[in-house]
mmCIF file of C-alpha atoms and ligand atoms in Angstrom:
data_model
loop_
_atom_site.group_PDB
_atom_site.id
_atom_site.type_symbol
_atom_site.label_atom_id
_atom_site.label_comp_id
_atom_site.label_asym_id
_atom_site.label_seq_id
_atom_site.Cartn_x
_atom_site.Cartn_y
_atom_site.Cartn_z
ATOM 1 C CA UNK W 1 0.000 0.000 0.000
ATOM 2 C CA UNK W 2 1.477 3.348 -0.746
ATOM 3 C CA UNK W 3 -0.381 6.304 0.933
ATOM 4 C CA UNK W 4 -2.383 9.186 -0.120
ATOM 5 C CA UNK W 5 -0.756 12.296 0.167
ATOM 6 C CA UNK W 6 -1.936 15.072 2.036
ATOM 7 C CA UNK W 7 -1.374 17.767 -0.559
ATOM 8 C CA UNK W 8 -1.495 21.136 1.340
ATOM 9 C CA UNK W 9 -0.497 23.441 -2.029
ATOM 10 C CA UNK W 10 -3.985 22.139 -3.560
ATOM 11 C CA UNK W 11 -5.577 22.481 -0.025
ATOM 12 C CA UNK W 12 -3.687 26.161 0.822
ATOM 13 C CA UNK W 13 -4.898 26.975 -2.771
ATOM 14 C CA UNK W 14 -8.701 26.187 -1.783
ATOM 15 C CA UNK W 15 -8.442 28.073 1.316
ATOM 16 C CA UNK W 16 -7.188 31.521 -0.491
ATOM 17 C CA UNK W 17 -9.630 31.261 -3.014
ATOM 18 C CA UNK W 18 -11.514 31.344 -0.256
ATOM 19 C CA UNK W 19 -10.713 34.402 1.133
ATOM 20 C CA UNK W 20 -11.160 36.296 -2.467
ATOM 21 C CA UNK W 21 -15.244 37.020 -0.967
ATOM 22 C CA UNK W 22 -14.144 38.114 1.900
ATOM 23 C CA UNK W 23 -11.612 40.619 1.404
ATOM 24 C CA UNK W 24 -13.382 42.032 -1.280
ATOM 25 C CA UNK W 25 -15.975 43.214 0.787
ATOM 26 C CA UNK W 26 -13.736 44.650 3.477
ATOM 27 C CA UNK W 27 -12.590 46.490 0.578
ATOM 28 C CA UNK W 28 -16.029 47.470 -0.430
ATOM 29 C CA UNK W 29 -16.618 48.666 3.307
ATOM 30 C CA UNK W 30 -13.138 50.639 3.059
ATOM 31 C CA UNK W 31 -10.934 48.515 5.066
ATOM 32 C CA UNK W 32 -7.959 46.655 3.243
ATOM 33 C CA UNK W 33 -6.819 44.006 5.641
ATOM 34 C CA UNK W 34 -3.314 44.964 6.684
ATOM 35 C CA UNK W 35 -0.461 42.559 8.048
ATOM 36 C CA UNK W 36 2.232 43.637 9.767
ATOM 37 C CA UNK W 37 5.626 41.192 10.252
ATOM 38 C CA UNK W 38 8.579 41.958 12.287
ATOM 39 C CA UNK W 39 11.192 39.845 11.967
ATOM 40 C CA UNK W 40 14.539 40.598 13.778
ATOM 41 C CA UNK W 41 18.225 39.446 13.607
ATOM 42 C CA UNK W 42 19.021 37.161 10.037
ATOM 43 C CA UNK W 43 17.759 33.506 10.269
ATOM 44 C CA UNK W 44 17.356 32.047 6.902
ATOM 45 C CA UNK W 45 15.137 30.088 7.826
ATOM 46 C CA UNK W 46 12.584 32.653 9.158
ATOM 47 C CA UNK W 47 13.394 34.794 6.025
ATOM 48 C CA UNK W 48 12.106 32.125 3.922
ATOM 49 C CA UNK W 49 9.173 31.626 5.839
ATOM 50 C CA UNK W 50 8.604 35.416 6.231
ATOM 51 C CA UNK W 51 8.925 36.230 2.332
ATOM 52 C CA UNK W 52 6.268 33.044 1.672
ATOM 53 C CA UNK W 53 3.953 35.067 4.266
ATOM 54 C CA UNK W 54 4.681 38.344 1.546
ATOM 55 C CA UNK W 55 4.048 36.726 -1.143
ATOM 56 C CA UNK W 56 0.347 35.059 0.113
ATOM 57 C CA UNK W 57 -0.316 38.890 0.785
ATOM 58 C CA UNK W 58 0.132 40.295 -2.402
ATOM 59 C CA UNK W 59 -1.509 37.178 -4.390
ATOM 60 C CA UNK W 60 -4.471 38.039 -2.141
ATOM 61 C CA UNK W 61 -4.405 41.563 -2.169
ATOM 62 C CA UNK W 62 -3.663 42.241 1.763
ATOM 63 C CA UNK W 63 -1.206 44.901 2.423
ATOM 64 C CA UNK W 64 1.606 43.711 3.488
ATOM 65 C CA UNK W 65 4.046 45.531 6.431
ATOM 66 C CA UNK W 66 7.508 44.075 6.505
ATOM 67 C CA UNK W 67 9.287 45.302 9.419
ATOM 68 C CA UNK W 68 13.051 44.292 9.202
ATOM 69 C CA UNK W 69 15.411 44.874 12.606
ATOM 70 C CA UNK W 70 19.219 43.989 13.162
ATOM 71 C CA UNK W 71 19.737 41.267 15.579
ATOM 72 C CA UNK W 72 20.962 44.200 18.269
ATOM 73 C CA UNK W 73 17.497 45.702 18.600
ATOM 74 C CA UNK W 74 17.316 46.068 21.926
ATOM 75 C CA UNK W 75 13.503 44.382 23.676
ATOM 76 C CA UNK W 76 12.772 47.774 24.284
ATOM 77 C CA UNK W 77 12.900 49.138 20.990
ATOM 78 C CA UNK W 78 10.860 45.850 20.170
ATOM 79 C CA UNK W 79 8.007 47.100 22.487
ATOM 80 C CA UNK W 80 7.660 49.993 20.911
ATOM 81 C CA UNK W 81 7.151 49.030 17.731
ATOM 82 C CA UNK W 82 4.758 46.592 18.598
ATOM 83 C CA UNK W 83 2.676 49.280 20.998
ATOM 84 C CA UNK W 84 2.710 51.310 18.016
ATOM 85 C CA UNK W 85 1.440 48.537 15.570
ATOM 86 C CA UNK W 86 -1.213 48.267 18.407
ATOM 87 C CA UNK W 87 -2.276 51.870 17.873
ATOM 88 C CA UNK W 88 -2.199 51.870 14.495
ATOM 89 C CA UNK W 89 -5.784 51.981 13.237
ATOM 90 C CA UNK W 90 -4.431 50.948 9.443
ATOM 91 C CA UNK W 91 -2.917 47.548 10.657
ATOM 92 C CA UNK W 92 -5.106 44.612 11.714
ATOM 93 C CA UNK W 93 -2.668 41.864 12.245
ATOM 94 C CA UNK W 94 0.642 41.478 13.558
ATOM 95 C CA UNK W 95 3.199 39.027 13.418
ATOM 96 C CA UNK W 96 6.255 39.014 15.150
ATOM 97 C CA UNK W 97 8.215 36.222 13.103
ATOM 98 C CA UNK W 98 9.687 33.462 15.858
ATOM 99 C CA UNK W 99 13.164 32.669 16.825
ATOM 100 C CA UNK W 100 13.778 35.793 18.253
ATOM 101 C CA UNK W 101 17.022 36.329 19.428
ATOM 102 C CA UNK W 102 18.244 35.115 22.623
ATOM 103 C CA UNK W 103 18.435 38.276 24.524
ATOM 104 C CA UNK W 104 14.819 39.013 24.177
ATOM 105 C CA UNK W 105 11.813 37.429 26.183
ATOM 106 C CA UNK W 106 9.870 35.703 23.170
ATOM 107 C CA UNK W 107 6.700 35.042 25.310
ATOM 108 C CA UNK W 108 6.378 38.459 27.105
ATOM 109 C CA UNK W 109 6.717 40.218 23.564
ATOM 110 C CA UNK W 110 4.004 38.178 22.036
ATOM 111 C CA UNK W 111 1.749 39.114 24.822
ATOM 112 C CA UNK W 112 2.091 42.600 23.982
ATOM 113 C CA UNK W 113 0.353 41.976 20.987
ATOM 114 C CA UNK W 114 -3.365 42.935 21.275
ATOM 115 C CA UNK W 115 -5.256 39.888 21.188
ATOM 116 C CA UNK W 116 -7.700 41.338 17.787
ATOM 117 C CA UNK W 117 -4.270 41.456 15.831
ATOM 118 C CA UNK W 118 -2.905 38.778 17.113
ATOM 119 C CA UNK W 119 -3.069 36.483 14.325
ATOM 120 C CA UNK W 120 -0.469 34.020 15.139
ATOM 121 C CA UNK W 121 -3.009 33.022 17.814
ATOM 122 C CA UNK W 122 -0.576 32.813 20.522
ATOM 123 C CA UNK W 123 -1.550 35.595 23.280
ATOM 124 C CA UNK W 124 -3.214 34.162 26.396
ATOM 125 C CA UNK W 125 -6.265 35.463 25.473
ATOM 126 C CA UNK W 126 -6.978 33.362 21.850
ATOM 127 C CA UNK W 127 -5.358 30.106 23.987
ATOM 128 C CA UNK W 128 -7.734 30.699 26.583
ATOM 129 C CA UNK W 129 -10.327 31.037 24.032
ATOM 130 C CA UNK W 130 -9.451 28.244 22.338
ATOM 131 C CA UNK W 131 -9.499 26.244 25.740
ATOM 132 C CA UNK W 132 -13.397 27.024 25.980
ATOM 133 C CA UNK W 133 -14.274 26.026 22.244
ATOM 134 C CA UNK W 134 -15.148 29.641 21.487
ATOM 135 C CA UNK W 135 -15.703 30.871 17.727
ATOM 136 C CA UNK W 136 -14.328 34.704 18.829
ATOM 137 C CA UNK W 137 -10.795 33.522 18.686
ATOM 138 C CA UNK W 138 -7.450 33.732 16.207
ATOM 139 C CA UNK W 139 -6.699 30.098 16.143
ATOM 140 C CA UNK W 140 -2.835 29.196 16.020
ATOM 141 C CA UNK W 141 -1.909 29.064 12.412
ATOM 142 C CA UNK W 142 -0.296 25.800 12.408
ATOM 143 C CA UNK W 143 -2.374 23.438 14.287
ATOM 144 C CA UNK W 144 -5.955 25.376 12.578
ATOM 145 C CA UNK W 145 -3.996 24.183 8.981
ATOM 146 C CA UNK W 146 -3.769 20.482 9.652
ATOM 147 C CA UNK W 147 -7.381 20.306 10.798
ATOM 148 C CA UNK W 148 -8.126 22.288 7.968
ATOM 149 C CA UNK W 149 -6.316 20.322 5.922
ATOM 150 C CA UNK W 150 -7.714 16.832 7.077
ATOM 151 C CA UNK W 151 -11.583 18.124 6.606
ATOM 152 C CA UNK W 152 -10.593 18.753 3.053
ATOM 153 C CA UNK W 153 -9.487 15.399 2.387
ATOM 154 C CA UNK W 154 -12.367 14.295 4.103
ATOM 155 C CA UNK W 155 -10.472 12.208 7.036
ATOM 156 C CA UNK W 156 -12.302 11.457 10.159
ATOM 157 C CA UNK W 157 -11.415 11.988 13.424
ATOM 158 C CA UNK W 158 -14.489 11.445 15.195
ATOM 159 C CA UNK W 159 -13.660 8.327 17.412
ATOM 160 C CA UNK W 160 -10.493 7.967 16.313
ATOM 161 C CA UNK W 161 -7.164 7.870 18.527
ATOM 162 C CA UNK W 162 -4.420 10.305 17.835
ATOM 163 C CA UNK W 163 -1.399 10.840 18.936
ATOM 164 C CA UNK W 164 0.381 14.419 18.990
ATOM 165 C CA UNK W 165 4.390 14.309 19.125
ATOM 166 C CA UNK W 166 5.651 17.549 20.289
ATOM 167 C CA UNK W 167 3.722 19.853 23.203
ATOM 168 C CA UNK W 168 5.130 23.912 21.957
ATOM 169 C CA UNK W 169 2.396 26.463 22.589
ATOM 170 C CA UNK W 170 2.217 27.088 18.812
ATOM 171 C CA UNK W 171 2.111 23.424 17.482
ATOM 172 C CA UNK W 172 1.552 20.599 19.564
ATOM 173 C CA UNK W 173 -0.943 22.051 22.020
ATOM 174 C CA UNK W 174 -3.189 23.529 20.288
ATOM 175 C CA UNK W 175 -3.223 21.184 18.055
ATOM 176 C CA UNK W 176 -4.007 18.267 20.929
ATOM 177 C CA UNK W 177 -6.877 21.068 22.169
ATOM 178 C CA UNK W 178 -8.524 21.106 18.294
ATOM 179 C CA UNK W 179 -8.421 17.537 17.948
ATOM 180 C CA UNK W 180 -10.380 16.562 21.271
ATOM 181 C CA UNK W 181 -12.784 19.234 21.235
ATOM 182 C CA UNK W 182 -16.448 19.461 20.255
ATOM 183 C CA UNK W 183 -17.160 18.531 16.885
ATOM 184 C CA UNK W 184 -13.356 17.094 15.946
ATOM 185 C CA UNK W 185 -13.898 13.924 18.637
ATOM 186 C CA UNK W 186 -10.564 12.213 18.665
ATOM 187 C CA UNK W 187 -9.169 10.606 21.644
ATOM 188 C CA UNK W 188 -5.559 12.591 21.781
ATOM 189 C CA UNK W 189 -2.310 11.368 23.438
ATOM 190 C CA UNK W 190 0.352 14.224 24.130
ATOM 191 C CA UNK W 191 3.850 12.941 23.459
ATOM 192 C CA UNK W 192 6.742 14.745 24.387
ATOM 193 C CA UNK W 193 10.445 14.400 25.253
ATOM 194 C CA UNK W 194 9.439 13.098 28.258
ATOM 195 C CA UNK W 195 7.302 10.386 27.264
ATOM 196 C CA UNK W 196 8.140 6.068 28.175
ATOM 197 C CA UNK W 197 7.898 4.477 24.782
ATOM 198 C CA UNK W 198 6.550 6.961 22.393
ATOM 199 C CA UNK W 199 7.254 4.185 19.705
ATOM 200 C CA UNK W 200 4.280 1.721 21.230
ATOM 201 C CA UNK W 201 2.058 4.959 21.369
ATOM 202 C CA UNK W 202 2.630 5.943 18.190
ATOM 203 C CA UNK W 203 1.767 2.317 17.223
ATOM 204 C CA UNK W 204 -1.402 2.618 18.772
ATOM 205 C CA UNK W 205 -2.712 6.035 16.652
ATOM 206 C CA UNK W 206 -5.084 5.831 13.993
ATOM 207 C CA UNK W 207 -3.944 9.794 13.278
ATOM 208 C CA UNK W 208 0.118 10.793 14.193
ATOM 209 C CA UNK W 209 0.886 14.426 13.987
ATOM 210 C CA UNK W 210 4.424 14.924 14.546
ATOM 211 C CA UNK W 211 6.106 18.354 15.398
ATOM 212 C CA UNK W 212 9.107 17.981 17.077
ATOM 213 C CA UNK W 213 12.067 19.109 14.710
ATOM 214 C CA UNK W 214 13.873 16.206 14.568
ATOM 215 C CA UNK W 215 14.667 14.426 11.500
ATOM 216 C CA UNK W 216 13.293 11.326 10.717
ATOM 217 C CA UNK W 217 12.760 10.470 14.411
ATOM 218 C CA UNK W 218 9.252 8.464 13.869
ATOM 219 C CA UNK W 219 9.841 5.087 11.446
ATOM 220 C CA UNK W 220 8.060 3.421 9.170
ATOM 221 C CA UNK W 221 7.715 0.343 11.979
ATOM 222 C CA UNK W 222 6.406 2.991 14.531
ATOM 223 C CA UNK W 223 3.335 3.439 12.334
ATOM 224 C CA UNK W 224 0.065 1.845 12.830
ATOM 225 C CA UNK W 225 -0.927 0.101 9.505
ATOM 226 C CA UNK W 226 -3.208 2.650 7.428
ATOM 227 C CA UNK W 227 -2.901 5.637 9.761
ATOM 228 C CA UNK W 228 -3.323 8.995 8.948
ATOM 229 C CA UNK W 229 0.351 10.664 9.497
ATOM 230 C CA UNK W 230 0.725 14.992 9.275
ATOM 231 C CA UNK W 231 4.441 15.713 9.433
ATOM 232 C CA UNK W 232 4.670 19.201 10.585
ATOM 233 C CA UNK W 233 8.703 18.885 11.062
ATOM 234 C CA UNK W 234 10.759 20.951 8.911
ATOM 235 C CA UNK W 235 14.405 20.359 9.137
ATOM 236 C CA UNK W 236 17.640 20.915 7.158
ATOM 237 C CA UNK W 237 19.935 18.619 6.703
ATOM 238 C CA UNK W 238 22.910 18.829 4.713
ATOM 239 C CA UNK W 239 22.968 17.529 1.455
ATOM 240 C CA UNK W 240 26.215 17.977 -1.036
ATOM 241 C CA UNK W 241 24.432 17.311 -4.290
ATOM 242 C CA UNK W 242 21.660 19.405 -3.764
ATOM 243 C CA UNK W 243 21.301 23.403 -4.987
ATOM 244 C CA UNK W 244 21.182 25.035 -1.779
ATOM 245 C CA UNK W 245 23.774 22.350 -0.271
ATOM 246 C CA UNK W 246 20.562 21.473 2.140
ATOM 247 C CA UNK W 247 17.256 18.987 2.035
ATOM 248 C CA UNK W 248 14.060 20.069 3.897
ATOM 249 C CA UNK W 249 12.998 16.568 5.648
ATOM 250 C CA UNK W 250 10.279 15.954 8.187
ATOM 251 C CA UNK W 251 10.370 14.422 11.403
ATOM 252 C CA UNK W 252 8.653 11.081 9.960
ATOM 253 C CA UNK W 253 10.763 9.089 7.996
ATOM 254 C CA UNK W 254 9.605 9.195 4.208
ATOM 255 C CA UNK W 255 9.099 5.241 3.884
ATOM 256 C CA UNK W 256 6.361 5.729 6.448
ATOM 257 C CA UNK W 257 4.102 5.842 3.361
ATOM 258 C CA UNK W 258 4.097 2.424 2.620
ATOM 259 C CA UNK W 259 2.020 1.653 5.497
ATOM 260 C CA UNK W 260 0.140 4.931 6.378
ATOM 261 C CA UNK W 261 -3.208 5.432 4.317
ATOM 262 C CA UNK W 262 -2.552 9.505 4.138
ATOM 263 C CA UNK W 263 0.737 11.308 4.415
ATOM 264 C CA UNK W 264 1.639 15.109 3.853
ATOM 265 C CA UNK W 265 4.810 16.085 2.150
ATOM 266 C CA UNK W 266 7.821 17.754 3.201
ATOM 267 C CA UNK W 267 7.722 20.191 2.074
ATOM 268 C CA UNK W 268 4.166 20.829 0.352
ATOM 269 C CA UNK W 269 1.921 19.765 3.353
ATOM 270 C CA UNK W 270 1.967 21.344 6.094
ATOM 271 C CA UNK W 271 3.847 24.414 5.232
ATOM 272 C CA UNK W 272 1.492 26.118 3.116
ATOM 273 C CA UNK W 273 -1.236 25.364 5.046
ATOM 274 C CA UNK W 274 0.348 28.015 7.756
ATOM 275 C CA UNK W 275 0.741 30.382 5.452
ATOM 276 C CA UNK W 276 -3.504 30.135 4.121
ATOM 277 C CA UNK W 277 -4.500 30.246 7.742
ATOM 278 C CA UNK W 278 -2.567 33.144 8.396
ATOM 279 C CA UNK W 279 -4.213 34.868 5.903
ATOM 280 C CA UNK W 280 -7.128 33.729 6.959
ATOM 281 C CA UNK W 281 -6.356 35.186 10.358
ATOM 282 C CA UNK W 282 -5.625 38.225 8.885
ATOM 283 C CA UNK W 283 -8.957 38.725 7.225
ATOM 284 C CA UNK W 284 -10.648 38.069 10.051
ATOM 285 C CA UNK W 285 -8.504 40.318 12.228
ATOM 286 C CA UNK W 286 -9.956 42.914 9.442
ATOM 287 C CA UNK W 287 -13.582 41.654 10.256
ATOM 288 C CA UNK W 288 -12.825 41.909 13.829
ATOM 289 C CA UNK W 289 -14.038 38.605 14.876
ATOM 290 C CA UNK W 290 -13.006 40.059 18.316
ATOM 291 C CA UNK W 291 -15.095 42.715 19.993
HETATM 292 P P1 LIG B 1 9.485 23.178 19.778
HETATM 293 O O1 LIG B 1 10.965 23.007 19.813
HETATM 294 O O2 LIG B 1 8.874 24.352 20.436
HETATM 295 O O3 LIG B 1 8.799 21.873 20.387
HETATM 296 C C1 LIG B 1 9.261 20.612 20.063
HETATM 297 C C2 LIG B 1 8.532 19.584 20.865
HETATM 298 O O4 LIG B 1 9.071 18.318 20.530
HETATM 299 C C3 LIG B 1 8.679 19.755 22.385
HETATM 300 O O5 LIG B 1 7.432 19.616 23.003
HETATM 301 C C4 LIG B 1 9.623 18.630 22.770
HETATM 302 O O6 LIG B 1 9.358 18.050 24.022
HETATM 303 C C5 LIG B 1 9.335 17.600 21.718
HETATM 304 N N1 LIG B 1 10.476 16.699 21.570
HETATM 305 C C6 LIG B 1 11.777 17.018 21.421
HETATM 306 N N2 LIG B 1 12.527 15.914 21.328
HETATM 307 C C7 LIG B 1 11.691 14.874 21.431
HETATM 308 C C8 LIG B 1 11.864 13.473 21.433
HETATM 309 N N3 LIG B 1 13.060 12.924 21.296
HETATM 310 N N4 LIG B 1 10.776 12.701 21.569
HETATM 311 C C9 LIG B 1 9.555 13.241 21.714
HETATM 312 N N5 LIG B 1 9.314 14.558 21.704
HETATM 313 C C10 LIG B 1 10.384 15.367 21.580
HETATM 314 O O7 LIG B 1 9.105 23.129 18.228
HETATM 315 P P2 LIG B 1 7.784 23.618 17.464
HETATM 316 O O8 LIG B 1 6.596 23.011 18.075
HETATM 317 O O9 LIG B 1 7.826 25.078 17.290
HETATM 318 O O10 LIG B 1 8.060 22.996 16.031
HETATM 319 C C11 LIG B 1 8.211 21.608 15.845
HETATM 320 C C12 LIG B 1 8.630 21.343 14.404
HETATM 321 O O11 LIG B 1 7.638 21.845 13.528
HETATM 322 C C13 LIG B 1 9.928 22.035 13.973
HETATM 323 O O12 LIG B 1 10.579 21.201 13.021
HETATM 324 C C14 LIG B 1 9.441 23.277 13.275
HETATM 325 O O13 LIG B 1 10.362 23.743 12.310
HETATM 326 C C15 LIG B 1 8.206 22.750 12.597
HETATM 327 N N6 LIG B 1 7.212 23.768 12.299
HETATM 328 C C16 LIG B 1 6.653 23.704 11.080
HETATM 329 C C17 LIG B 1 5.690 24.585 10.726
HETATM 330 C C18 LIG B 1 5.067 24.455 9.392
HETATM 331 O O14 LIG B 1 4.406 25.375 8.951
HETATM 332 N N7 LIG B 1 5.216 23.304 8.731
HETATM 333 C C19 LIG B 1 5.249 25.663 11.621
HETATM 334 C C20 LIG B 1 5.845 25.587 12.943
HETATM 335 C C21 LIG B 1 6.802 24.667 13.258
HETATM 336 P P3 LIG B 1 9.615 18.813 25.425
HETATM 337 O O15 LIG B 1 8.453 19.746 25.571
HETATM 338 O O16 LIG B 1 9.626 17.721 26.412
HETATM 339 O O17 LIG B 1 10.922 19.522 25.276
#
């Protein structure tokens, strides 16, 4: 059996199209949704993923706010900015792109962001939200995009045991929280790197999502015969003979999809689906969801 795959470009493509509706009638009321992203210090990595957040913008026709600091911006500087993003009636979502460097408090920053433009969905106040099953919330990009994802490819969950490998505030438990509540109805299992023989519990899942950042750290043998497996691990590892001297590879070994029934790609699944929900985030930032 070879499995399915999981395509998250077709799925990411279905979700902007979408939006089109939408943000034409926030234009029509005057309001073109507006993202700001800061991104400080020069990570590659987070420059890639920043310009692929650009880009969705200006397919879409979002404005787009790319706020670019050296990696000796000082937290306080940082604050400002962000208060001043708050205040600024123009912008309706912010997005203050993650590693930042090591000198700054990550978590206290992000909680500076108002909660209605917070559309990475990580302030206390769209987690708490999202706790309580409530529709007034921005919903972690990440996590929303694989359940988004797994509704378009019409995969139930409803009764179904998953397991969740990896526990961050922006992947793993949110993503735990949207697959047991209301509605989604899986039985979740949090792994960590904590856990006594995550192999036998992944064996167990009928659904594995895997965000850990580790390469190839769940086998083939670790999967349950025709489970669903999301792979939200992106990780470079050297390669000589490609371009960029680098291969992006997930944290779930590629042979895995001879016994899985549905797989997403790496890169291709999971990736763009962060990006659509982010724009989807954004336009409802614009349609203030939150009062
Ligand atoms: P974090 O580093 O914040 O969290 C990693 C989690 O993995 C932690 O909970 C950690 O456990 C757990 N872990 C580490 N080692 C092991 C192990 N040996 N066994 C079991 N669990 C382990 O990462 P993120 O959640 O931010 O991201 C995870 C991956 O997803 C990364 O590769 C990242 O690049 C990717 N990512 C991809 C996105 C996409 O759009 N495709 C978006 C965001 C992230 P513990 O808590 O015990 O330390």
């Amino acid at each position: 059996m070879v499995a399915s795959v999981l395509d998250g470009k077709s799925c990411s493509a279905a979700v902007e199209s979408s939006l089109v509706p939408r943000i034409n009638d926030c234009v029509s009321a005057g309001i073109i949704p507006h993202l700001a992203v800061v991104i400080v210090g020069d990570d590659p990595a987070s420059h890639v993923y920043v310009g692929a957040k650009i880009r969705a913008c200006k397919r879409l026709g979002i404005k787009s706010s790319h706020i670019e600091l050296p990696e000796s911006t000082s937290e306080a500087e940082l604050r400002n900015i962000i208060t001043e993003l708050n205040h600024d009636t123009d912008v309706h979502g912010i997005l203050v792109q993650s590693p930042l460097p090591q000198h700054m408090d990550e978590e206290a920053l992000t909680d500076l962001i108002h909660p209605s433009k917070d559309v990475d969905g990580f302030h206390p106040v769209n987690l708490g939200r999202l706790v309580q099953s409530r529709n007034d919330c921005l919903i972690p990009c990440t996590p929303n995009g694989v359940m988004r994802l797994l509704e378009w490819a019409g995969i139930e969950t409803n009764g179904k045991t998953a397991l969740v490998i990896g526990r961050s505030r922006n992947v793993g438990m949110p993503q735990a929280i949207l697959l047991a509540s209301r509605g989604a109805d899986a039985t979740v299992t949090i792994g960590h790197s904590r856990t006594a023989d995550l192999e036998l519990q992944c064996q167990q899942a009928d659904i594995v999502v895997a965000a850990v950042g580790r390469p190839n750290m769940v086998k083939k043998s670790w999967i349950k015969p025709g489970a669903v497996v999301v792979d939200v691990g992106i990780n470079r590892v050297d390669d000589e003979k490609s371009e960029r001297g680098y291969l992006l590879v997930g944290d779930v070994e590629k042979s895995a999809n001879e016994v899985a029934s549905w797989i997403t790609p790496v890169p291709g699944g999971v990736g763009p689906m962060t990006v659509a929900m982010l724009m989807e985030n954004t336009v409802a930032a614009a349609e203030n969801i939150l009062q």
